[in-house]
């Protein structure tokens, strides 16, 4: 049903926290919609380098987010949210992450709007395993699976976790979010540099990265390392880098433009994601796609959904999770390879253009909106 403005209608894109700097994949998807009009809404707005402007936030600040979340959960209602979802132009509600979807699901049901849920990683690995809140969260997921018209998973790895949690197979759609590969550029220069992008948390494995660089042989040990991102482990990691005598620059959060320029600087991307003690695992890893799009060879662990973003031996090297000596050898091999390493970068670029192009992936998402808005069955898609 076409709207007066020519669009297919509005989709309310819900994220409790609008929008952390690390969630470029949500911002990119919102910006890439062409036929549907995205209306961003959430529980609260967080300062961020991402230019996403929500139309509705329930809490005046992050400080009040927890009381507002408790109120909405206990009462099951928010007049402002109900009013938004009942607007005539709003035809679909799309929530990112399992906990967020559980908060907005009752309002979507009251407004009789079909609900699409995207599950990314920690929401199906860590949260269900929490010793205190895990049982209630898992029960909430089962109710969510019964209500949702479609459950989008970003990888086969996430799909396996979701099925184990009780999702309905006929409503699952594998649809990686994708990235904008940008215009084709000359191959990344073969410089000696190790680049990491991501949150500084246990799951991202930055401590292993530092130990791997310290174990590099000979003159490779002095290879500079750039760490882009921030998080609770930053001070510990800065201290360990100093103890190891490494040349490491901690750059903090970068704007999308700064990050793009950093990728173009060349070198090797290393993101040794690993399971955290709490069970958090990588659902796919947007940064691996960003690095590949920039023509950088990638080194990582064989973990979670990472093998779906890094083709071992083709776009980079994957080694057993937690094997720091193997990680170090893989880094050394890439930096010593020259032309073969550059070919890995070119292969990564081709992979992103073929399998993860943002415009194409978002067009598929809009086709999914068409189906659920019309009440048609969800067809499995790879």
PDB file of C-alpha atoms in Angstrom, residues 149-153 159 168-176 364-365 367-368 371-372 376-382:
ATOM      1  CA  UNK A 149       6.266 -11.781  12.115  1.00  0.00           C
ATOM      2  CA  UNK A 150       9.946 -12.214  11.245  1.00  0.00           C
ATOM      3  CA  UNK A 151      13.175 -12.738  13.165  1.00  0.00           C
ATOM      4  CA  UNK A 152      16.243 -11.526  11.280  1.00  0.00           C
ATOM      5  CA  UNK A 153      19.592 -13.123  12.107  1.00  0.00           C
ATOM      6  CA  UNK A 159      20.631 -18.599  13.598  1.00  0.00           C
ATOM      7  CA  UNK A 168      10.219 -20.717  14.770  1.00  0.00           C
ATOM      8  CA  UNK A 169      12.331 -21.795  11.793  1.00  0.00           C
ATOM      9  CA  UNK A 170       9.721 -20.626   9.267  1.00  0.00           C
ATOM     10  CA  UNK A 171       9.993 -17.042  10.528  1.00  0.00           C
ATOM     11  CA  UNK A 172      13.791 -16.827  10.510  1.00  0.00           C
ATOM     12  CA  UNK A 173      15.521 -14.754   7.842  1.00  0.00           C
ATOM     13  CA  UNK A 174      19.304 -14.701   7.513  1.00  0.00           C
ATOM     14  CA  UNK A 175      20.088 -11.157   6.420  1.00  0.00           C
ATOM     15  CA  UNK A 176      23.430  -9.589   7.355  1.00  0.00           C
ATOM     16  CA  UNK A 364      16.030  -7.050   0.811  1.00  0.00           C
ATOM     17  CA  UNK A 365      15.020  -5.814   4.251  1.00  0.00           C
ATOM     18  CA  UNK A 367      11.095  -6.471   0.731  1.00  0.00           C
ATOM     19  CA  UNK A 368      10.709  -8.224   4.090  1.00  0.00           C
ATOM     20  CA  UNK A 371       5.746  -9.123   3.142  1.00  0.00           C
ATOM     21  CA  UNK A 372       5.022  -8.725   6.846  1.00  0.00           C
ATOM     22  CA  UNK A 376       2.374 -12.757   3.728  1.00  0.00           C
ATOM     23  CA  UNK A 377       4.558 -15.661   4.936  1.00  0.00           C
ATOM     24  CA  UNK A 378       8.216 -14.935   5.487  1.00  0.00           C
ATOM     25  CA  UNK A 379      10.364 -16.695   2.905  1.00  0.00           C
ATOM     26  CA  UNK A 380      13.769 -17.867   4.093  1.00  0.00           C
ATOM     27  CA  UNK A 381      16.535 -15.797   2.539  1.00  0.00           C
ATOM     28  CA  UNK A 382      20.305 -16.164   2.537  1.00  0.00           C
TER      29      UNK A 382
END
